[in-house]
Every structure is written in structure tokens, then in C-alpha cells.
mmCIF file of C-alpha atoms in Angstrom:
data_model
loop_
_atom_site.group_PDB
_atom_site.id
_atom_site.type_symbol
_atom_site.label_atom_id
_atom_site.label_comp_id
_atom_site.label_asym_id
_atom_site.label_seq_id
_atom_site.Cartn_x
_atom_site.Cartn_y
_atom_site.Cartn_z
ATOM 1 C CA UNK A 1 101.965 139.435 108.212
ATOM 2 C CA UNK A 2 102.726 136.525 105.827
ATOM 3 C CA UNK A 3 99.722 133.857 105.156
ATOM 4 C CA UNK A 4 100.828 130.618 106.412
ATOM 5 C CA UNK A 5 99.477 127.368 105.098
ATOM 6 C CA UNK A 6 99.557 124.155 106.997
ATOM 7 C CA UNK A 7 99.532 121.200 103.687
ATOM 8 C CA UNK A 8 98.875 117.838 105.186
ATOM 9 C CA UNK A 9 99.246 114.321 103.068
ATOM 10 C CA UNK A 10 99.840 110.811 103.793
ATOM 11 C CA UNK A 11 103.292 110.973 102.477
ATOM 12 C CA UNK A 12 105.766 112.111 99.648
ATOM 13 C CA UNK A 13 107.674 109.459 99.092
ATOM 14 C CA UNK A 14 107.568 108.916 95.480
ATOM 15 C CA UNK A 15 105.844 105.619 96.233
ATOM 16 C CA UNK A 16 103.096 107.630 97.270
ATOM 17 C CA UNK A 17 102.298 108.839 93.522
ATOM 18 C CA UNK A 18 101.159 112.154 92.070
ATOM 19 C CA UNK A 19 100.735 114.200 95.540
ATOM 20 C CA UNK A 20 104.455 113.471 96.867
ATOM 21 C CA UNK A 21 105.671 115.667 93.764
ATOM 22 C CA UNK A 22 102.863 118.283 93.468
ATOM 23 C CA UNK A 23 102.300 118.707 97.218
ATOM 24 C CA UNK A 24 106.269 119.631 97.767
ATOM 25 C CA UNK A 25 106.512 121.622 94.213
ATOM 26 C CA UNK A 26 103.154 123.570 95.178
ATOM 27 C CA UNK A 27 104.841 124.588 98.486
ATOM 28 C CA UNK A 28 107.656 125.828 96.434
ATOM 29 C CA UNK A 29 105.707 128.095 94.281
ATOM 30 C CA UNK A 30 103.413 129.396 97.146
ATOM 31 C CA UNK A 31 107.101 130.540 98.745
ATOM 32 C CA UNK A 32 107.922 132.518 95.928
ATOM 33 C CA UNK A 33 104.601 134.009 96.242
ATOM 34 C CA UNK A 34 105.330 135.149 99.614
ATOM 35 C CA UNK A 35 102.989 132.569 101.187
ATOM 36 C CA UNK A 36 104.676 130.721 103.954
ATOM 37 C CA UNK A 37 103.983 126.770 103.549
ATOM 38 C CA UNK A 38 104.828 123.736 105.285
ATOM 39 C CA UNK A 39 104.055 120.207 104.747
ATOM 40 C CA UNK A 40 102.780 117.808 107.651
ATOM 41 C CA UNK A 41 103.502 113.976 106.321
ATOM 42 C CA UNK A 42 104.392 110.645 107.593
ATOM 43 C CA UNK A 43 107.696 109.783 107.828
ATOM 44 C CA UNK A 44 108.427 106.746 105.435
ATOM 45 C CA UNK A 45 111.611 104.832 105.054
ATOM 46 C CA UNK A 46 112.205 106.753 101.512
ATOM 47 C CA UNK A 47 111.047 110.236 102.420
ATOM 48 C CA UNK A 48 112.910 112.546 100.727
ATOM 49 C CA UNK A 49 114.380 115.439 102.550
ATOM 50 C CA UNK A 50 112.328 119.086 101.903
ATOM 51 C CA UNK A 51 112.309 122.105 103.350
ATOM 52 C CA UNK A 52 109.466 123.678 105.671
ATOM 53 C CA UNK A 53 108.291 119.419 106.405
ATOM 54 C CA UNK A 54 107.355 118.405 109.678
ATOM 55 C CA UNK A 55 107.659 114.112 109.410
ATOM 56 C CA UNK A 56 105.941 111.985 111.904
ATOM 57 C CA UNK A 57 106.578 108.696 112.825
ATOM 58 C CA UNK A 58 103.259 106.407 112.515
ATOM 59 C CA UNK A 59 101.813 105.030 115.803
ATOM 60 C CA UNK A 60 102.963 101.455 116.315
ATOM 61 C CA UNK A 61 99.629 99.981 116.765
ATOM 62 C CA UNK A 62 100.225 96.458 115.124
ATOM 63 C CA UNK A 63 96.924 95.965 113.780
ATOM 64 C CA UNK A 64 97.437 96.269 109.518
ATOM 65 C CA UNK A 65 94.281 98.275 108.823
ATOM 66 C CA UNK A 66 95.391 101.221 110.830
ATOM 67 C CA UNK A 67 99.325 100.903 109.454
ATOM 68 C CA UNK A 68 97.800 101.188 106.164
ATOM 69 C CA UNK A 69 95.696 103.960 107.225
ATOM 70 C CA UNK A 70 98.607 105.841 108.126
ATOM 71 C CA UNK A 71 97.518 106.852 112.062
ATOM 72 C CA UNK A 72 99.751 109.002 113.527
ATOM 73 C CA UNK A 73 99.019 110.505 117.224
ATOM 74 C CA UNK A 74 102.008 112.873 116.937
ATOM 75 C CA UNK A 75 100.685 114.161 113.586
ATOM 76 C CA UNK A 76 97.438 114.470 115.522
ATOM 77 C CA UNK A 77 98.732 116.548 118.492
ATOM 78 C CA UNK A 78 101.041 118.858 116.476
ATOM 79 C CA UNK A 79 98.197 119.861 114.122
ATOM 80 C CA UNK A 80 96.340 120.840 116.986
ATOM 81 C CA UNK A 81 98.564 122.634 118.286
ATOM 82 C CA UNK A 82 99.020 125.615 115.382
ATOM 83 C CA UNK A 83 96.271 128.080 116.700
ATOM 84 C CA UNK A 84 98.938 130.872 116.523
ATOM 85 C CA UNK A 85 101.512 129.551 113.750
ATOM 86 C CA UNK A 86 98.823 128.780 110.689
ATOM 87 C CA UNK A 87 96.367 130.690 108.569
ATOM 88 C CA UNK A 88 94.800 127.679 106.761
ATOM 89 C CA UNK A 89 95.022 124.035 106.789
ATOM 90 C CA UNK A 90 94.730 122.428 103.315
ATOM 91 C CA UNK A 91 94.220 118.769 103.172
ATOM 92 C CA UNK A 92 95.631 116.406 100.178
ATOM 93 C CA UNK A 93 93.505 113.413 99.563
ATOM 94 C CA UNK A 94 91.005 111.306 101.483
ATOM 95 C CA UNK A 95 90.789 107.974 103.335
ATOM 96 C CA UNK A 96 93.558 108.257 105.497
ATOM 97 C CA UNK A 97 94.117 109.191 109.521
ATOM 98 C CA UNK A 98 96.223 112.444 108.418
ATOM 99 C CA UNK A 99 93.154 113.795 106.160
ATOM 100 C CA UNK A 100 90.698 113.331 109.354
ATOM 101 C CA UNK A 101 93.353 115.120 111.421
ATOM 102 C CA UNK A 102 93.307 118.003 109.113
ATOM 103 C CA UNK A 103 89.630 118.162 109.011
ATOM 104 C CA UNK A 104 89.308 118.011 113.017
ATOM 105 C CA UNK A 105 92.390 120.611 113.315
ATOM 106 C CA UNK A 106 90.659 123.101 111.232
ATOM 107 C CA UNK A 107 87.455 122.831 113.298
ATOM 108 C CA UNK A 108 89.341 122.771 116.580
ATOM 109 C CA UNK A 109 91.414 125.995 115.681
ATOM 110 C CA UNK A 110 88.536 127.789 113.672
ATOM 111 C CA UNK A 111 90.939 127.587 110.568
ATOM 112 C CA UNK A 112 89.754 127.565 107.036
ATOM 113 C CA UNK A 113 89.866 124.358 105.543
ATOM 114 C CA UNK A 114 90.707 123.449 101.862
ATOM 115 C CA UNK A 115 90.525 119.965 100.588
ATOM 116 C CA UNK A 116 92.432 118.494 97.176
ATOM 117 C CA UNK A 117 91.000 115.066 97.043
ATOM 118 C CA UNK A 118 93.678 114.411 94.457
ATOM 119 C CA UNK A 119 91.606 112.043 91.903
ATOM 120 C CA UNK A 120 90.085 109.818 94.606
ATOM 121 C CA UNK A 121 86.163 110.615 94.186
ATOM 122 C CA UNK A 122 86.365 109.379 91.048
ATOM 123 C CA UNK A 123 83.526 106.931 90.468
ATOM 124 C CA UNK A 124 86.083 104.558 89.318
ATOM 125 C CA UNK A 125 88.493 104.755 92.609
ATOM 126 C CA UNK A 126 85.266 104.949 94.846
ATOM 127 C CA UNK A 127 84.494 101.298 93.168
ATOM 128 C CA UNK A 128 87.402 100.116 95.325
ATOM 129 C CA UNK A 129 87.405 98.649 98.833
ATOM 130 C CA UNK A 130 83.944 100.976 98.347
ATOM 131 C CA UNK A 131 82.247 99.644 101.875
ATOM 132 C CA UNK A 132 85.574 100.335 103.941
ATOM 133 C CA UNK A 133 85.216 103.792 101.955
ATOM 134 C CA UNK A 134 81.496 104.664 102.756
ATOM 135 C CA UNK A 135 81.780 103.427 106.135
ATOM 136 C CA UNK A 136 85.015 106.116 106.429
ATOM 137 C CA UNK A 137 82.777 108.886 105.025
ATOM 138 C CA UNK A 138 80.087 108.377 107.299
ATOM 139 C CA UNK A 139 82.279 107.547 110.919
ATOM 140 C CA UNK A 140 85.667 109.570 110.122
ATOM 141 C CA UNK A 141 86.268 111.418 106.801
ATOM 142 C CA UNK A 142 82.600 112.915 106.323
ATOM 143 C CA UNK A 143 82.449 115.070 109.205
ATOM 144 C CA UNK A 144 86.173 115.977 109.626
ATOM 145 C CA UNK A 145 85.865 118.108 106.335
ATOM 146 C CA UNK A 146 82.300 119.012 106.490
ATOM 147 C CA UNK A 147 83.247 122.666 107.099
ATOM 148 C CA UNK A 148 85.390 122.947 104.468
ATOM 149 C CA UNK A 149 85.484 126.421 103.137
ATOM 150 C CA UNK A 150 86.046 125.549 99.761
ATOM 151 C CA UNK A 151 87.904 122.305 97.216
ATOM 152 C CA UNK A 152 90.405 122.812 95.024
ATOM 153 C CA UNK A 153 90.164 119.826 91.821
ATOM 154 C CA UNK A 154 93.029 120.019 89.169
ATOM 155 C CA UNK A 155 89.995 119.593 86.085
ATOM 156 C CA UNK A 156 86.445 120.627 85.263
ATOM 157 C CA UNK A 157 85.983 116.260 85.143
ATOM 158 C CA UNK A 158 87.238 116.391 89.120
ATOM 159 C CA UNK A 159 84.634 118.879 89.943
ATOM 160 C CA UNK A 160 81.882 117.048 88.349
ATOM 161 C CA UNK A 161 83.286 113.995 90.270
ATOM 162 C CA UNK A 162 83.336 116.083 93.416
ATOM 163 C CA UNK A 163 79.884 117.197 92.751
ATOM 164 C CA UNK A 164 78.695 113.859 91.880
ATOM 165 C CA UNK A 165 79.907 112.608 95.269
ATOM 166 C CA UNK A 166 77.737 115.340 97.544
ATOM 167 C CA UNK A 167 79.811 118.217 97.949
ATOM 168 C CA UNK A 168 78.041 121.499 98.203
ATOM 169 C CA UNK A 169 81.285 123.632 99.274
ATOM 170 C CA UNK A 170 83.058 126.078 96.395
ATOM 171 C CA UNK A 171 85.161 124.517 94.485
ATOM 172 C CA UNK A 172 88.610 126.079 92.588
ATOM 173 C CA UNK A 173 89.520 124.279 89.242
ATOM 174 C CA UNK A 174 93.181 124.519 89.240
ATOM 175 C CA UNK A 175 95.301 122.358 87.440
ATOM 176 C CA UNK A 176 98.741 121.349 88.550
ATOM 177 C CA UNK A 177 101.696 122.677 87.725
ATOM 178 C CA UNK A 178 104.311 120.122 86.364
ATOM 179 C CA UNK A 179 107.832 120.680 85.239
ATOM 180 C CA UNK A 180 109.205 119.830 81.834
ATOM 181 C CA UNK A 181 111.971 117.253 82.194
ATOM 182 C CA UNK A 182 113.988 117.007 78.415
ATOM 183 C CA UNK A 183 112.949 113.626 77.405
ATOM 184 C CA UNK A 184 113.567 113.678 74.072
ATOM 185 C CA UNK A 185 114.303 110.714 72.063
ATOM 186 C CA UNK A 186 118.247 110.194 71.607
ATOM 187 C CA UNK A 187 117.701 106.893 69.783
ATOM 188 C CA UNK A 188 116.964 107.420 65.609
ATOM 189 C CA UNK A 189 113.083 106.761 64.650
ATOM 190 C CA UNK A 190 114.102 103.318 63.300
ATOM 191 C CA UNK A 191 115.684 101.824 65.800
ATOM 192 C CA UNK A 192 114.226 98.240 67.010
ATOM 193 C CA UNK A 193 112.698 97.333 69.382
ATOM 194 C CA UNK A 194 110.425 99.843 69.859
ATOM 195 C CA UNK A 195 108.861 100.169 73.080
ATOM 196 C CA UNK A 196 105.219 100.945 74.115
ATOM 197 C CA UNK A 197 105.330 102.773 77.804
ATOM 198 C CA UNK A 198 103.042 102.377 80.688
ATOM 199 C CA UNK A 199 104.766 104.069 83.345
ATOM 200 C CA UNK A 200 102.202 104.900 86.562
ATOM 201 C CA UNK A 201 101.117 103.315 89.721
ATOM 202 C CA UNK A 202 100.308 98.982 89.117
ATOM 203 C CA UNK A 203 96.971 100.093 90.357
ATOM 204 C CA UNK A 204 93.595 98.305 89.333
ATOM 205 C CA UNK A 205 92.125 101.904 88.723
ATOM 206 C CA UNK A 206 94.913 102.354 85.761
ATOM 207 C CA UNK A 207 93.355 100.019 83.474
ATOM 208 C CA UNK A 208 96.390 97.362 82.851
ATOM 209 C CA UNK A 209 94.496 94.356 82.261
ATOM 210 C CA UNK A 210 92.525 96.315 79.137
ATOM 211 C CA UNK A 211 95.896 97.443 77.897
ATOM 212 C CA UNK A 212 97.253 93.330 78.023
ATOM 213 C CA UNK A 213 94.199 92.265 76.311
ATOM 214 C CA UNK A 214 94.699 94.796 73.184
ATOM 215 C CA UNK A 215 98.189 94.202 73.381
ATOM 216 C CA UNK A 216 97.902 90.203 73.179
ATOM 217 C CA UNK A 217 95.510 91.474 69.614
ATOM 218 C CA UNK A 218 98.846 93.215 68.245
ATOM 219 C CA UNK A 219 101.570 91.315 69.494
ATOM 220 C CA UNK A 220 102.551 89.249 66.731
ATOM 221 C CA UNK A 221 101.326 91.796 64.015
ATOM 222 C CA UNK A 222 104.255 94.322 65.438
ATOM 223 C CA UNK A 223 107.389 92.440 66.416
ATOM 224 C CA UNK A 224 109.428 95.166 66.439
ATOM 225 C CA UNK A 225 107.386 96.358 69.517
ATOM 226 C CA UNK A 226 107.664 94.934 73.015
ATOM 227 C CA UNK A 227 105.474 96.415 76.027
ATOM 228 C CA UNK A 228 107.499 98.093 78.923
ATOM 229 C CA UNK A 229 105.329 98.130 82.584
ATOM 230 C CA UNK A 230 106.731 100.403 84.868
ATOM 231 C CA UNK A 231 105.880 101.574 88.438
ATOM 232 C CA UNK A 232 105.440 100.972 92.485
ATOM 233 C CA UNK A 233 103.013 97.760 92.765
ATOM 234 C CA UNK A 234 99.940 98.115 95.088
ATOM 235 C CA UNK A 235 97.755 95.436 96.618
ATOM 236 C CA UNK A 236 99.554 92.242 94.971
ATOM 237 C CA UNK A 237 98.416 93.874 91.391
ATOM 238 C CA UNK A 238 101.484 93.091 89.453
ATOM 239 C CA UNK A 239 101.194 89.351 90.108
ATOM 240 C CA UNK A 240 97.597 89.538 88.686
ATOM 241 C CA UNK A 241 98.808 91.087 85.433
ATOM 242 C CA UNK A 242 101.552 88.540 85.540
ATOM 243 C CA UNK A 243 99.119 85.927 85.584
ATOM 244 C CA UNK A 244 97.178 87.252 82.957
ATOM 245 C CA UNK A 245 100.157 87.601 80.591
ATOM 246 C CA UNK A 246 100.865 83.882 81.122
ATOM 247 C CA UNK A 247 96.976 83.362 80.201
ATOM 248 C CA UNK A 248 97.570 85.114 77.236
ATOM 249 C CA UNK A 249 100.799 83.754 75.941
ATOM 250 C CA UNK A 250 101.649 87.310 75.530
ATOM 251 C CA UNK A 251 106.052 87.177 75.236
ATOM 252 C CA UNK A 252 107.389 90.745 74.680
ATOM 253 C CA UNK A 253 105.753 91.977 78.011
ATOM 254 C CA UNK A 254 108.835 93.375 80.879
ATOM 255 C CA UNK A 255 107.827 94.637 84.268
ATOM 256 C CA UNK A 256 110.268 96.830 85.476
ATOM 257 C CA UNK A 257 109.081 98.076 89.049
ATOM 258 C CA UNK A 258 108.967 101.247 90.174
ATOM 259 C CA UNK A 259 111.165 104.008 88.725
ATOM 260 C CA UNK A 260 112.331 107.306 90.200
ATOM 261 C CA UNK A 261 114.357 110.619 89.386
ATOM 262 C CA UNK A 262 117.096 109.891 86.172
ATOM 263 C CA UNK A 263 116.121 106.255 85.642
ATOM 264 C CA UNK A 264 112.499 107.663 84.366
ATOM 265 C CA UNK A 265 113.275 110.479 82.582
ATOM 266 C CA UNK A 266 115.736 107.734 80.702
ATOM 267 C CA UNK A 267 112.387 105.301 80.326
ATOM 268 C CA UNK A 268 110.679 108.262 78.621
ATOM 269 C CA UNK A 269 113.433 109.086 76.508
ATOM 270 C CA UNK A 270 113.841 105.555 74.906
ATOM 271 C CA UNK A 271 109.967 104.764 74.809
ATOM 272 C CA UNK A 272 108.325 105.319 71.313
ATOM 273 C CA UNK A 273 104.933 105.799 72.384
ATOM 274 C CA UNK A 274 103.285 106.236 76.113
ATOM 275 C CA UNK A 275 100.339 104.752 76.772
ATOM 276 C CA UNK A 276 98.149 105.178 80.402
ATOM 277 C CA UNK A 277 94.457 103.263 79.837
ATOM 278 C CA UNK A 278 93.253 104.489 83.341
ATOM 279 C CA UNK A 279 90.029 104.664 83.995
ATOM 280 C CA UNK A 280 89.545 108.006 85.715
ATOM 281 C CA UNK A 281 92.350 110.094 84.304
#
């Protein structure tokens, strides 16, 4: 009999960051391991299509806290509901309805339970919207994956972090696997402009405003180098750093917006240099 593995996340829409590619890319390589795995997500307006997903629509509760925390009573049910069809339950991430569903569904159906908190018990991310966040681990979060059987962090740093925020459950240091795109350079190493890279989520946790003050220091020493921001905005961020910029009198600064598929693999191959100040990564 074939292990089957029930992944649950928020969502893989590329919005959603690092987990929409690994989750979907780890299911892959489980398959060709013989491991049966499906994906339970949220169904988002720019979902991609992928095989073995189950999408579910988010409750329409009107209230903005619980759209944001992604509640889904169909997601609920149909976890539930997998005594007979899944082997394990492994939960991506933390602070949102679909990772207490995972944690309840494992207890309900006596199913091991493995949580990836994907980077966000990081004493840096933690510092954000922290009350809403201990309040979560204490009510909701805390006790849905307090049986977990073991956590799975992608770095020896992670499992300190993990550690460091009260876990006493195994955990598995496994990095990710990526894949290689060929972004190679196709200008020549002279060209100008030249073009620093920050290409991630406009997050507060990704250190942006530390990267415009150094870069207002060099600005006008390099002027064959401009400084290319690229990536989803979250929480009104990209109008602080615009702000900022104008503070500065910074010139050669672009914001781009998010970036997906060939048009970032072309962003990689004409930047000169990549640069990602986060705080936790």
C-alpha cells in the first residue's frame, strides 16, 4: 500500500511566496518516490492549476480579519473527512485557519502530524502583529499542533528558531530543493546601467528600508548603478519605502511589482548583483 500524504497551505499562488513553489515541487518529488501526495489550499483568483490539489473556496464571512486568515469551512470538513484516504497530514506554515485545520484533522483521525513552519518563528517575523500572534498560539494554533509527531525546518538556524520558540517535538533539518533556472547574464560586463536586484516579498521582515539607507550612501558615488525593487507588496509596505526614497532624495530607485515565471528569470539575467537584506534569512 502506497503512503499517502495530505500537504495543507494557505495557498500557492505565487503571491503567496516561497511555499506556493516548494509545497507543489515537494509533492512532485515525493511522487516519484512512490509516495502519493496531494495538496489542500485555498482557491485564489491566480491559483495555478496542479495535479493531486484539492482548492477550496474561502467562507464568505465579511469580517477582514478572518478573510485574511484564510477560513475555509469546506477545507475544514474535507480534512476531516480522510480517515481512510491519508497516512499523514503535514502542515505548511502557521497563523492561518488551514494550519489549525490540519492540526485538529490529525488529532481527530489519529494521523501523524508534521509541521514546516516555513521561516515564520523567526524572532524577527514573530516581532510582527506579535499580540494577534501569541494570542493565536495560545486560543487556535498552540493546541492544534501540539501532537505533532515531529517538524521539518529547511536549516540548522530554523531549528534553533523552532527551539527558541518552545517546541519539544523532533525536528528534521531538510533543506529545500530548488531548481536551477539558466539566468545567466546575456548583456557584456560593461554594459551601463548596471542594476542592483532586490527581488522578494515588499515585506517589513526583508529589510528594505536598511538597503535604501546604504543605497542613498552610494548613490551618487556609482552612477552607473540604479536599484531595481521587485515583488508582490504586503500591508501598504511599498508606499512606506516610497516615502522614504522621497525622504532621501534617492533618484535611480524603480519599483517594479511583483514578477512571475519568464519575466523573473529575465530580471535575474540582466541584474549585476542581487541583493536580499532580510532579517531572518
Amino acid at each position: 500500500m502506497n503512503i499517502v500524504v495530505a500537504h495543507v497551505v494557505g495557498g500557492i499562488a505565487p503571491r503567496n511566496g516561497g511555499p506556493a513553489y516548494s509545497v507543489p515541487r515537494l509533492c512532485v518529488a515525493l511522487g516519484l518516490r512512490g509516495v502519493d501526495a496531494k495538496i489542500f489550499t485555498l482557491l485564489e483568483a491566480d491559483s495555478p492549476s496542479c495535479e493531486s490539489t484539492s482548492f477550496f473556496p474561502p467562507s464568505a464571512c465579511g469580517v477582514p480579519w478572518l478573510t485574511k486568515a484564510k477560513v475555509s469551512s469546506s477545507m475544514r470538513s474535507a480534512l476531516q473527512s480522510e480517515r481512510h484516504l491519508t497516512n499523514i497530514i503535514h502542515s505548511h506554515g502557521l497563523w492561518l485557519a488551514p494550519n489549525v485545520y490540519a492540526g485538529r484533522a490529525a488529532v481527530v483521525l489519529d494521523k501523524p502530524l508534521v509541521v514546516s513552519p516555513r521561516g515564520m518563528v523567526s524572532r524577527e517575523a514573530l516581532q510582527f502583529s506579535s499580540l494577534s500572534k501569541k494570542l493565536m498560539w495560545f486560543a487556535l494554533q498552540g493546541p492544534a499542533y501540539s501532537r505533532a509527531g515531529a517538524w521539518h525546518a529547511t536549516s540548522v538556524e530554523e531549528a534553533e528558531d523552532i527551539r527558541s520558540f518552545g517546541v519539544k517535538a523532533p525536528i528534521a533539518i531538510i533543506p529545500n530543493g530548488i531548481d536551477l533556472p539558466d539566468v545567466r547574464a546575456t548583456h557584456p560586463p560593461g554594459h551601463v546601467p548596471r542594476t542592483l536586484l532586490f527581488l522578494s516579498r515588499i515585506h517589513p521582515k526583508k529589510g528594505l528600508p536598511v538597503l535604501l539607507e546604504a543605497w542613498a550612501l552610494v548613490e551618487a558615488l556609482r552612477p552607473e548603478w540604479k536599484l531595481v525593487i521587485a515583488g508582490p507588496d504586503e500591508a501598504g509596505h511599498c508606499a512606506e519605502l516610497a516615502g522614504q526614497v522621497r525622504r532621501l532624495g534617492v533618484s535611480r530607485v524603480e519599483f517594479c511589482g511583483a514578477v512571475y515565471g519568464s519575466d523573473k528569470d529575465r530580471l535575474l539575467r540582466d541584474a549585476d548583483l542581487f541583493v536580499l537584506p532580510t532579517l531572518s534569512e
